[in-house]
XYZ file of C-alpha atoms in Angstrom:
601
model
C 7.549 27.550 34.073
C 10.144 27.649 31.623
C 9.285 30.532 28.720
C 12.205 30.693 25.571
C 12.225 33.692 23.307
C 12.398 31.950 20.104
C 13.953 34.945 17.439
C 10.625 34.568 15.507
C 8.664 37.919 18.001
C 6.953 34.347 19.501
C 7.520 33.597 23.376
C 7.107 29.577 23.861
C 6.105 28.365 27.645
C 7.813 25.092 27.370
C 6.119 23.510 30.022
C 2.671 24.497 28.348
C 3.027 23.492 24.920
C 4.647 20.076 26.363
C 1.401 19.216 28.228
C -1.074 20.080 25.057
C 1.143 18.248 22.959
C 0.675 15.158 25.133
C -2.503 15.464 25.543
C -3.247 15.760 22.169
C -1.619 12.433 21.431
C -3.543 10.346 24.420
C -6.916 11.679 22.540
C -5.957 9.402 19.397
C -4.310 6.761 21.088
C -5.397 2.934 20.696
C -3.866 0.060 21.947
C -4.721 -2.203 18.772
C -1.827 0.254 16.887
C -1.946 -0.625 12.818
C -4.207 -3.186 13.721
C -7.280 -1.154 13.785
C -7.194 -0.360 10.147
C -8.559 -2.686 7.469
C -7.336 -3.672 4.849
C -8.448 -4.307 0.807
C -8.696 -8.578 1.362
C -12.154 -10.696 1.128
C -15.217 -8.577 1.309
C -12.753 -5.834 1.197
C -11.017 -6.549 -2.033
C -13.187 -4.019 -3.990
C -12.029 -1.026 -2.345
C -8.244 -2.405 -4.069
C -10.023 -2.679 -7.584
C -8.745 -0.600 -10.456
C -11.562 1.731 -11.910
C -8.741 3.473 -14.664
C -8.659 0.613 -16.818
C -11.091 -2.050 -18.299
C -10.177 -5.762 -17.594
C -6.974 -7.097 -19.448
C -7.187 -8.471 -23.138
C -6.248 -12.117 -23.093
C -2.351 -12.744 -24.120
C -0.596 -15.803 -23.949
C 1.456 -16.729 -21.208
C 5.311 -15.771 -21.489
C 7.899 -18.524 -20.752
C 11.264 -16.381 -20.362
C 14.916 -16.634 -19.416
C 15.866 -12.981 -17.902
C 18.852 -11.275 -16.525
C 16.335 -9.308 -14.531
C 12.758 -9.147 -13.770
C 11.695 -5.695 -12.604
C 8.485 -5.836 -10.036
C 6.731 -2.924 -10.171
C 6.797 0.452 -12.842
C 6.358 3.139 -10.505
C 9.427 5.810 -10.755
C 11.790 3.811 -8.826
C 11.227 0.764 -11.572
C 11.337 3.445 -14.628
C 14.742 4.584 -12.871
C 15.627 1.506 -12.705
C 15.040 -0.212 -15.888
C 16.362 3.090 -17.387
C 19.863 2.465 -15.333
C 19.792 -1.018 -15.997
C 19.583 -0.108 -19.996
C 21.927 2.767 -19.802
C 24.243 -0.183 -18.525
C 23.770 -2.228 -21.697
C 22.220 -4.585 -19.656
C 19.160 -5.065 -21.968
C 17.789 -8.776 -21.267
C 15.118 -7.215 -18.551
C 11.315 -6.718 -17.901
C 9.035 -5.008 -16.012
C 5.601 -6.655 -14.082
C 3.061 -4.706 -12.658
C -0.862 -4.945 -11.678
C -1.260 -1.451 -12.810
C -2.165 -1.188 -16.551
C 0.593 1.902 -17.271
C 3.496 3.036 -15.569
C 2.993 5.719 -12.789
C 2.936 3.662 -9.255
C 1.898 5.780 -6.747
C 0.554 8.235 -10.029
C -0.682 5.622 -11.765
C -3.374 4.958 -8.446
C -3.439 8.090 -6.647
C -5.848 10.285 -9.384
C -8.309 12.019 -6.948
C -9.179 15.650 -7.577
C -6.450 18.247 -6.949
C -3.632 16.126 -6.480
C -0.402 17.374 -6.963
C 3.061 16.285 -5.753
C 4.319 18.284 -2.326
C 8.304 18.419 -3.776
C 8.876 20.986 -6.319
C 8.813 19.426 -9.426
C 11.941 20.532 -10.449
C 13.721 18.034 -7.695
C 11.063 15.089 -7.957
C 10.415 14.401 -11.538
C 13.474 12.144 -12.831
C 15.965 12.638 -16.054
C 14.626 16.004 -16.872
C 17.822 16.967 -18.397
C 17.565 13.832 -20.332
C 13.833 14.444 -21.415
C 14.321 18.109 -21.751
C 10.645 18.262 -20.132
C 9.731 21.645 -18.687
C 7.262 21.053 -15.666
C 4.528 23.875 -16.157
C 4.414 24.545 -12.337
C 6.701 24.621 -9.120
C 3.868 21.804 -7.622
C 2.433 20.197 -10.967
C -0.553 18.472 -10.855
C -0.836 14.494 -10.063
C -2.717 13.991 -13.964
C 1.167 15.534 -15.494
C 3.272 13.387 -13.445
C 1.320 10.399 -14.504
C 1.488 11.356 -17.949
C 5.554 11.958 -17.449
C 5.586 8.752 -16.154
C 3.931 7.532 -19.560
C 6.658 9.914 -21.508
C 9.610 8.494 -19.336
C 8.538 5.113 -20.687
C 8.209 5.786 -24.291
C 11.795 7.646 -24.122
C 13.492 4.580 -22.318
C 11.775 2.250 -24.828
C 10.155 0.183 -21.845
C 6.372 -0.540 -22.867
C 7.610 -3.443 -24.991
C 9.496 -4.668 -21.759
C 6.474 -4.586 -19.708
C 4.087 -6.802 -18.877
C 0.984 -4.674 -17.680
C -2.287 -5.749 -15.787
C -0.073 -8.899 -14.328
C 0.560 -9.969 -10.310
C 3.301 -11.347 -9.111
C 2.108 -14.809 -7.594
C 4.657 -16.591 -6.516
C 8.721 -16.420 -6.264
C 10.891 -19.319 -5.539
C 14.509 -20.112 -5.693
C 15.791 -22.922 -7.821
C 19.546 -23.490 -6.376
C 20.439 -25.828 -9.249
C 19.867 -23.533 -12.226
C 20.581 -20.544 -9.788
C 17.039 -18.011 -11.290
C 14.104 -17.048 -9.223
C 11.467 -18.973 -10.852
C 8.361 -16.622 -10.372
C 4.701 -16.940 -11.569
C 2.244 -14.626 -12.428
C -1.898 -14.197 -12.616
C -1.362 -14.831 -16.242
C 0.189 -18.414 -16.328
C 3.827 -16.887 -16.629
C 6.442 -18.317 -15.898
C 9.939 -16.260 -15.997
C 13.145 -17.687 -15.097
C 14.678 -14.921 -13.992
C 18.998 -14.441 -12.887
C 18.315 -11.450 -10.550
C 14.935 -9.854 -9.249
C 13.888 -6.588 -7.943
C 11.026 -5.463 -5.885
C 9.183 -2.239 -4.727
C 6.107 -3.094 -3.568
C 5.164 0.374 -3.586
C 4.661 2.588 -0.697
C 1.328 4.566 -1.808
C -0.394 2.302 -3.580
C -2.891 0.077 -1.940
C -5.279 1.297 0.373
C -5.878 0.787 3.757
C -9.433 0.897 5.219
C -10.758 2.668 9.100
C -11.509 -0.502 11.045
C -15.386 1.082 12.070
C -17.979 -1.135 12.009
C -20.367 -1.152 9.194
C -18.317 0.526 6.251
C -19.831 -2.530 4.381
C -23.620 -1.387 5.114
C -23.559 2.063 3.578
C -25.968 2.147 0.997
C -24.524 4.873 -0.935
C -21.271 5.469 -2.673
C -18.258 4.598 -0.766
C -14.595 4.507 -2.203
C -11.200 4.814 -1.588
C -9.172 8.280 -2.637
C -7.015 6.074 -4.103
C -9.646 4.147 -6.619
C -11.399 7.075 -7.465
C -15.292 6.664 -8.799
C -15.112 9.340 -11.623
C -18.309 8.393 -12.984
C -19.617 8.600 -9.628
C -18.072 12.513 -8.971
C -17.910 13.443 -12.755
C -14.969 15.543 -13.475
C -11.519 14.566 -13.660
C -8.371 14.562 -11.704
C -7.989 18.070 -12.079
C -11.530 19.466 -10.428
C -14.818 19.605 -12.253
C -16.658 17.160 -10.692
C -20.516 18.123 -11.543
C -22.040 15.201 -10.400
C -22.212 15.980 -7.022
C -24.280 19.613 -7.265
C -27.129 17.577 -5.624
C -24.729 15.443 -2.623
C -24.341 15.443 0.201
C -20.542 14.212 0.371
C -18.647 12.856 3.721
C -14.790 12.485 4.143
C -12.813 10.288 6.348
C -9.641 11.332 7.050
C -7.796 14.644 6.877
C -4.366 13.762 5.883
C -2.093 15.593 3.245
C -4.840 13.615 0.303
C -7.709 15.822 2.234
C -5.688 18.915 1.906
C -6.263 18.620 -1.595
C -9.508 16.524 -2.219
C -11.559 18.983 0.235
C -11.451 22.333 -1.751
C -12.299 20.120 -4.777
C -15.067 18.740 -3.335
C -16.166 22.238 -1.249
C -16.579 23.802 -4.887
C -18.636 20.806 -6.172
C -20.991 19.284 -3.452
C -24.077 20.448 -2.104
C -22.537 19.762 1.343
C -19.428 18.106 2.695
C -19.072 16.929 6.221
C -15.469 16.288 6.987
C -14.325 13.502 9.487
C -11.265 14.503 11.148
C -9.341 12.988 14.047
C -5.983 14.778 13.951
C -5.706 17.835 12.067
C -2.487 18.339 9.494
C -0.240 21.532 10.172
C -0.958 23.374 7.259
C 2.072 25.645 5.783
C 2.039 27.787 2.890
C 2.485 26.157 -0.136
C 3.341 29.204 -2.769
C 2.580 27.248 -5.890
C 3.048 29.373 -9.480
C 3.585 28.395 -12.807
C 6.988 27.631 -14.223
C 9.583 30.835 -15.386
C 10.235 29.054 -18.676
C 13.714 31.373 -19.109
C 15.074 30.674 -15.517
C 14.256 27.200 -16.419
C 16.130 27.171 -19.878
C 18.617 29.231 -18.214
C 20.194 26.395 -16.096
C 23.536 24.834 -15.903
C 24.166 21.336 -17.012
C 24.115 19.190 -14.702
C 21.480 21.500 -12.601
C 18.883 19.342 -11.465
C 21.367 16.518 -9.682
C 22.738 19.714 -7.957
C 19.582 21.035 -6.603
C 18.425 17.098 -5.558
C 21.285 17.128 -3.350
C 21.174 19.985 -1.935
C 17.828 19.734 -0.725
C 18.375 16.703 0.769
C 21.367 18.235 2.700
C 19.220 20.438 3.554
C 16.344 18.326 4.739
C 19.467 16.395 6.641
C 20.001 19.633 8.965
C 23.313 20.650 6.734
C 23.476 24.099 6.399
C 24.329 24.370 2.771
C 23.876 26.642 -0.194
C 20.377 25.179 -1.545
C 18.523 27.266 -4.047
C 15.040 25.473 -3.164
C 13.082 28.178 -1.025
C 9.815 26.966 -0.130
C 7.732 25.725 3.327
C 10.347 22.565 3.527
C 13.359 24.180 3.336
C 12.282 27.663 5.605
C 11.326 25.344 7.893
C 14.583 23.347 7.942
C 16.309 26.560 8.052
C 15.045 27.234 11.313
C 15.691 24.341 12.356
C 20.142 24.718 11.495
C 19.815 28.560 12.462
C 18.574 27.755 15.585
C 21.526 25.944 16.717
C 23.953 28.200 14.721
C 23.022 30.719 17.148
C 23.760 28.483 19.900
C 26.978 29.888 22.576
C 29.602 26.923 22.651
C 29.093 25.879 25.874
C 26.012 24.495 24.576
C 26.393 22.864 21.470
C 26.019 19.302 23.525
C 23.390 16.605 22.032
C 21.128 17.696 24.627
C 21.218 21.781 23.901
C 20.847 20.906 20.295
C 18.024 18.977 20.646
C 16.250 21.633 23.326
C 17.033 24.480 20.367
C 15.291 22.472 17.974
C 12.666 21.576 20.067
C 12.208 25.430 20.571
C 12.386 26.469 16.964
C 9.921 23.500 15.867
C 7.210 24.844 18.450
C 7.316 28.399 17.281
C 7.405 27.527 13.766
C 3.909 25.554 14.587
C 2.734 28.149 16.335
C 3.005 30.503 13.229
C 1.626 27.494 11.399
C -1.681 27.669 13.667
C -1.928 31.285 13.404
C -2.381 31.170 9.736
C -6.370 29.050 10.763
C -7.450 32.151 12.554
C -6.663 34.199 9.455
C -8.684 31.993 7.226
C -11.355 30.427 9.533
C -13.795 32.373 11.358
C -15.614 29.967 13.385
C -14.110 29.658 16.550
C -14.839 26.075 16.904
C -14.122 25.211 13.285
C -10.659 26.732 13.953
C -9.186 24.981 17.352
C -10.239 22.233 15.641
C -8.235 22.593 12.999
C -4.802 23.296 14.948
C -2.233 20.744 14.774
C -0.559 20.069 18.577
C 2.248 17.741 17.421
C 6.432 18.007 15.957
C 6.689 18.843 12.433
C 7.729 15.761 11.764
C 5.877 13.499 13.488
C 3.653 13.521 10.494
C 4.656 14.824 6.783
C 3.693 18.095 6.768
C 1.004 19.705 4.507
C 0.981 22.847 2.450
C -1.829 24.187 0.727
C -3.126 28.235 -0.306
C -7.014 26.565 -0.428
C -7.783 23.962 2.104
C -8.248 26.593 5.179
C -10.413 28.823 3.811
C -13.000 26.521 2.768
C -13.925 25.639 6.389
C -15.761 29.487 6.498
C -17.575 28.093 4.104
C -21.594 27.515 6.090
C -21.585 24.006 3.624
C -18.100 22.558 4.656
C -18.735 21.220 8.201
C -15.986 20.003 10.434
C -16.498 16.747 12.902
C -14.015 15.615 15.456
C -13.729 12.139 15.238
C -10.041 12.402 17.749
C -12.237 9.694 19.514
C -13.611 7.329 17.314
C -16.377 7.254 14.622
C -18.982 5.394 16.062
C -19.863 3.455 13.166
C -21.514 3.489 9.718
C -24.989 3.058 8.961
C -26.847 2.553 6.003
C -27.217 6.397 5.799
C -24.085 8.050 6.950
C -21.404 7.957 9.580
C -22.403 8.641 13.537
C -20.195 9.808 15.779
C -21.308 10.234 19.317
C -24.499 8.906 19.129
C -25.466 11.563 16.349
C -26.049 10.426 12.473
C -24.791 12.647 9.536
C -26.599 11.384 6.926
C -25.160 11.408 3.087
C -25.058 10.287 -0.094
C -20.896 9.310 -0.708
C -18.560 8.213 1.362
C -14.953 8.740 0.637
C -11.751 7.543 2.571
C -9.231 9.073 2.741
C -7.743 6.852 5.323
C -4.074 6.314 3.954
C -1.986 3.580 2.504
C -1.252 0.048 3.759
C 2.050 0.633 5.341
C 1.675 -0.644 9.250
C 1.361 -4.573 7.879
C 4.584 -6.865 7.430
C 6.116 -6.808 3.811
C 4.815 -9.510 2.257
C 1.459 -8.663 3.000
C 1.697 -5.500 1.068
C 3.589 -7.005 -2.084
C 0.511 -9.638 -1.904
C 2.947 -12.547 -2.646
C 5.548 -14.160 -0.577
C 9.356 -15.315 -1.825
C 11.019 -18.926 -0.895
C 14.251 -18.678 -0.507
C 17.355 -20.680 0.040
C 16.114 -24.042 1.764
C 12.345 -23.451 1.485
C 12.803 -20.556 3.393
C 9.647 -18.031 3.389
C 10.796 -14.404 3.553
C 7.610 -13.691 5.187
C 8.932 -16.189 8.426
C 11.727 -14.146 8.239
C 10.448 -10.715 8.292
C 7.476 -11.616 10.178
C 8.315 -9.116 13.053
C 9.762 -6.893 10.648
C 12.898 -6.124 8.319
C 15.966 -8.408 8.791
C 18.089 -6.784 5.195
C 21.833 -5.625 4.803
C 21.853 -2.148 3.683
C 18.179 -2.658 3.026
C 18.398 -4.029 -0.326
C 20.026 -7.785 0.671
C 18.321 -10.434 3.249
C 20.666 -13.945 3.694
C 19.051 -16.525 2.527
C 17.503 -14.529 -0.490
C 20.292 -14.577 -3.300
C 20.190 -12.436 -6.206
C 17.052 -10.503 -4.731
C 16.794 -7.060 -4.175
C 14.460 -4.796 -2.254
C 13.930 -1.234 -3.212
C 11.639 1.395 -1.543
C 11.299 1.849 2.562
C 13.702 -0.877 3.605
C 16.081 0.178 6.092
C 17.792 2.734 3.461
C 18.556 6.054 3.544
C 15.428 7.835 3.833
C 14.890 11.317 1.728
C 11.837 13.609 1.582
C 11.929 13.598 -1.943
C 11.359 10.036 -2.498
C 12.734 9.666 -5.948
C 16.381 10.429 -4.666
C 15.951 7.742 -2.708
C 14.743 5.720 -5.328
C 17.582 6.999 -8.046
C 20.204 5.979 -5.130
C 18.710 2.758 -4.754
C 19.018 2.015 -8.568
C 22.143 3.226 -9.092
C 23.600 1.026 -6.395
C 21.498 -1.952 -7.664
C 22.554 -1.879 -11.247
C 26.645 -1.507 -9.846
C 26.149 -4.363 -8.014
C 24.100 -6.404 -11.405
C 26.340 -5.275 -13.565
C 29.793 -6.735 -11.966
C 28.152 -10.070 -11.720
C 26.663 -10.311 -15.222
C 29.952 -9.125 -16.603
C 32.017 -11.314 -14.362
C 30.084 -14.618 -14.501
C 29.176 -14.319 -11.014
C 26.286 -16.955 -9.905
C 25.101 -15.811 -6.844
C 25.176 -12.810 -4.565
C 24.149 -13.029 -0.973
C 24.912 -10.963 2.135
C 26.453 -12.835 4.896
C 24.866 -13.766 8.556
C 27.674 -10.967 9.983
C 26.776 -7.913 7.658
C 23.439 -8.633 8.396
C 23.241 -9.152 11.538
C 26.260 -5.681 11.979
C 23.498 -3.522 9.629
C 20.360 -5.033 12.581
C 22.138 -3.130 15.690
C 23.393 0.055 13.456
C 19.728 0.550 12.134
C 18.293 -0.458 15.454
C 20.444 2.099 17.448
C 19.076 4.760 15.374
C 15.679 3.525 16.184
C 16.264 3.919 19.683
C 17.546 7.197 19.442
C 14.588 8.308 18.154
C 12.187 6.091 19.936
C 11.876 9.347 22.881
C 11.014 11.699 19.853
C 8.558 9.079 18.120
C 6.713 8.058 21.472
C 5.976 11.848 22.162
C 4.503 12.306 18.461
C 0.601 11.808 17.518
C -0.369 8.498 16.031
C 0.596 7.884 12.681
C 2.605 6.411 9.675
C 5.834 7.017 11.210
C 5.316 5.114 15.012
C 3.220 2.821 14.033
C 0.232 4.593 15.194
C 1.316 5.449 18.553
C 2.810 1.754 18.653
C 6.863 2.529 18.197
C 7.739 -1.139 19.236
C 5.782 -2.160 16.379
C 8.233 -3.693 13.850
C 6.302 -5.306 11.426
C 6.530 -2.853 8.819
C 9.360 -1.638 6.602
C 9.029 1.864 8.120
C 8.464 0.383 11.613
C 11.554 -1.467 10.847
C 13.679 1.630 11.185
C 15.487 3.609 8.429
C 19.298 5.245 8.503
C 19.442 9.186 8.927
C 20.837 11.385 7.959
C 20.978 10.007 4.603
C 23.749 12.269 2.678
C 25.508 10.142 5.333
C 24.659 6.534 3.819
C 24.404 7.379 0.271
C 28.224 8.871 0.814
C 29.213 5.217 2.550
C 27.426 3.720 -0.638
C 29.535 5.899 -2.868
C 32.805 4.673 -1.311
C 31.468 1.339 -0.987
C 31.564 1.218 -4.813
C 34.625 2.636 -5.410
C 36.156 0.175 -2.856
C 35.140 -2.646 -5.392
C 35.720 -5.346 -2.651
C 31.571 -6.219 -1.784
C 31.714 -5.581 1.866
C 29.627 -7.530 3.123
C 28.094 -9.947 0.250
C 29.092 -13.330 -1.095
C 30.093 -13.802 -4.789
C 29.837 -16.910 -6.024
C 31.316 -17.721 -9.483
């Protein structure tokens, strides 16, 4: 057998660790792939229903001619429409089926959330706000209310039509506008149009049969029933002294739910089928001095160097926390590599080394929190870092040597869902709420997470075209589709700290708006070529990491075990690293010649 000596005092038998990993992943294999979730349609479509905000006030419908209609005011539309006004283009608005801005914050309120970036790099235009964050990992309830703050500074509540869906969006070639409808008898003529259907905002649902039948109070982490669990978003809830409280689902959401719920219920049973590698997360209120102390210009600074980071660069990045240690390990392990074998293949088998042994030390940290033997294998992750986002958290461990916190291993199936509880192998656990904690709809095709389809250029349907997945240039263009953008997961650079991502996106976006408002352009569309050019460089990096997807657990990022799967945006494959792409964007711009898209005057 083949044992490395990793530099961390940990000895990895290769051969081993290989084999549990493996076997770890057949356990929670399906064939059906996505397709054995369900999702928040028909006698589902309560589990999507907003419990934040009462129904809408009756307006009157808006008939409006717009330079650009903005779908969706998560962070990437706030960046946006902030860009887009910064720009002095002004003749905008915003949609959304939320009732305030916030997106994924605006949804996502359970107990204990907080945001898994430091706040420092994920909350936008702090140097414009001059916002201090009050901790390193604030709390979900003040990045909602930033949200609120970002859109009272950018003046964009009276450009925003809340508590409205998108219901239709078709092309008019004669008057050149997107002619889109909305669940309020709308009607906006719009020049351009941008979407983000959001990537953690509607739920998806554990295909198990009965979920319907439970006679007792069953919701969605991401609608949650506050005057069901009393409290708020940030703990307290004292309705559930006398409950007995199940959870499906032990993602990076259950890190931070179960502690919340551990100091509330009577009992919790928690429904696991693969555990999350839990580092340390190290959280402490902000130094208000260092803060004030900073540079101008700061915050873009430490963005980018975290992402270079997170890109394997080895750079000078100021951010130290579970991320970027483990990233580190990652780049020193092949700095340490002799010449001879600094090939693809010896980088790869150095990573490979330094990722096991940094799980390893991950797993260790159970046994110093968890007594129960049984509880604590249970709760070892067998998988690459990666293969799943990682979790951090100083309280979810130590609540499972706790005698009311019980842990059930569900790796193969959850039988199915009674009136009374949840049985798994034959054997009942009976309770009185029911929460799931089963994830967002990201494994469907595109359309059928915006919940509205476009009709392009000659009656084209973009959800023919994308029907086995992503067909874009760049991931913001599709031929066919003029003056339509896509923001979010779509064949982009990808970034842990999603709003980088986002802030790219927007800041390419409004370049691209800008030059054809201010140059009377009609029409922008990326040609057949580009398109097709973009397919084979995004699907070669697909393949290249098919070998390292097909060995990981099912999950989010291989389509649940499925890596053929293409239907979804992150199925559809993704450019790394992205400092790389966002650099080609860069030069792209200051090119000025459009590679790659049609202008039509």
């Amino acid at each position: 057998m083949s044992k490395e000596q990793t530099g961390h005092d940990t000895q990895i038998d290769l051969d081993v660790i290989r084999e549990r990993y493996e076997a770890e992943r057949k356990k929670r294999l399906k064939p059906s792939g996505t397709d054995q979730y369900t999702f928040t349609d028909g006698k589902f479509a309560k589990f999507a229903d907003d419990p934040y905000a009462p129904e809408p006030q009756p307006r009157n419908a808006r008939r409006e001619d717009l330079d650009v209609l903005v779908i969706g005011t998560g962070i990437g539309g706030i960046q946006l429409a902030a860009k887009l006004d910064q720009s002095s283009i002004g003749n905008f608005l915003l949609v959304d089926i939320a009732a305030d801005f916030g997106g994924t914050w605006y949804w996502n309120r359970y107990p204990g959330l907080r945001c898994d970036v430091e706040s420092y790099i994920y909350l936008p235009f702090l140097e414009e706000t001059g916002y201090v964050p009050t901790e390193r990992y604030t709390r979900g309830s003040e990045i909602f209310a930033y949200c609120q703050k970002l859109g009272r500074h950018f003046n964009l509540y009276e450009r925003t039509l809340f508590q409205t869906k998108v219901t239709g969006i078709t092309w008019n070639e004669d008057d050149a506008r997107w002619m889109v409808t909305t669940s309020r008898g709308d009607e906006l003529r719009a020049r351009f149009v941008t979407t983000q259907s959001g990537i953690f905002g509607k739920p998806q649902l554990p295909g198990i049969p009965g979920i319907e039948d439970f006679a007792g109070c069953t919701f969605h982490s991401a609608r949650w029933r506050y005057d069901y669990t009393g409290g708020g978003s940030d703990g307290g809830l004292d309705k559930l002294a006398d409950k007995r409280v199940g959870i499906v689902g032990t993602g990076t959401t259950a890190l931070q739910v179960v502690p919340e719920l551990a100091a509330a219920a009577q009992e919790v049973t928690v429904f696991q089928r693969t555990p999350t590698a839990v580092g340390v997360r190290d959280n402490s209120p902000t130094d208000i001095e260092w803060f004030k102390s900073q540079p101008a210009g700061w915050q873009a600074r430490r963005i980018k160097t975290f992402n270079a980071l997170s890109m394997g660069e080895n750079v000078d990045c100021p951010v130290d926390d579970g991320w970027a240690r483990f990233f580190r390990r990652l780049i020193g392990s092949v700095a340490t590599l002799p010449p001879e074998e600094l090939s693809p293949e010896g980088i790869a088998r150095a990573q490979e080394i330094a990722d096991f042994a940094y799980n390893a030390d991950v797993r260790a940290r159970v046994d110093e929190f968890v007594r129960d033997p049984q509880k604590a294998d249970l709760l070892k992750a067998y998988y690459r870092t990666m293969c799943k986002r990682p979790g951090f958290s100083d309280h979810y461990l130590p609540v499972f040597d706790l005698d009311h916190v019980k842990l059930v291993d569900v790796s193969g199936g959850i039988d199915r869902i009674t009136a009374d509880g949840v049985v798994v192998n034959g054997v009942e656990h009976k309770l009185d709420c029911l929460i799931l904690c089963t994830g967002f709809e990201l494994g469907t095709t595109w359309a059928h997470q915006a919940g509205y389809d476009v009709i392009g250029r000659d009656a084209t349907k973009l959800s023919d075209k994308w029907s086995q997945g992503l067909i874009t240039y760049h991931g913001l263009f599709s031929q066919g589709f003029p003056n339509m953008f896509f923001m979010g997961l779509t064949q982009t650079g990808i970034t842990i700290n999603v709003p980088q991502m986002l802030q790219e996106q927007a800041d390419h976006l409004t370049f691209v708006i800008k030059h054809c408002i201010d140059n009377n352009i009609r029409t922008v569309d990326t040609t057949s070529e580009a398109e097709d050019s973009w397919q084979q460089t995004i699907g070669a990096i697909t393949e290249a990491r098919r070998p390292f997807l097909e060995a990981c657990t099912p999950g989010y990022y291989n389509a649940e075990g499925n890596v053929g799967d293409r239907r979804s945006a992150i199925g559809s494959g993704w450019y790394l690293p992205s400092t790389q792409f966002f650099e080609m964007w860069s030069q792209w711009r200051s090119a000025g010649a459009f590679e790659g898209l049609v202008l039509e005057k």
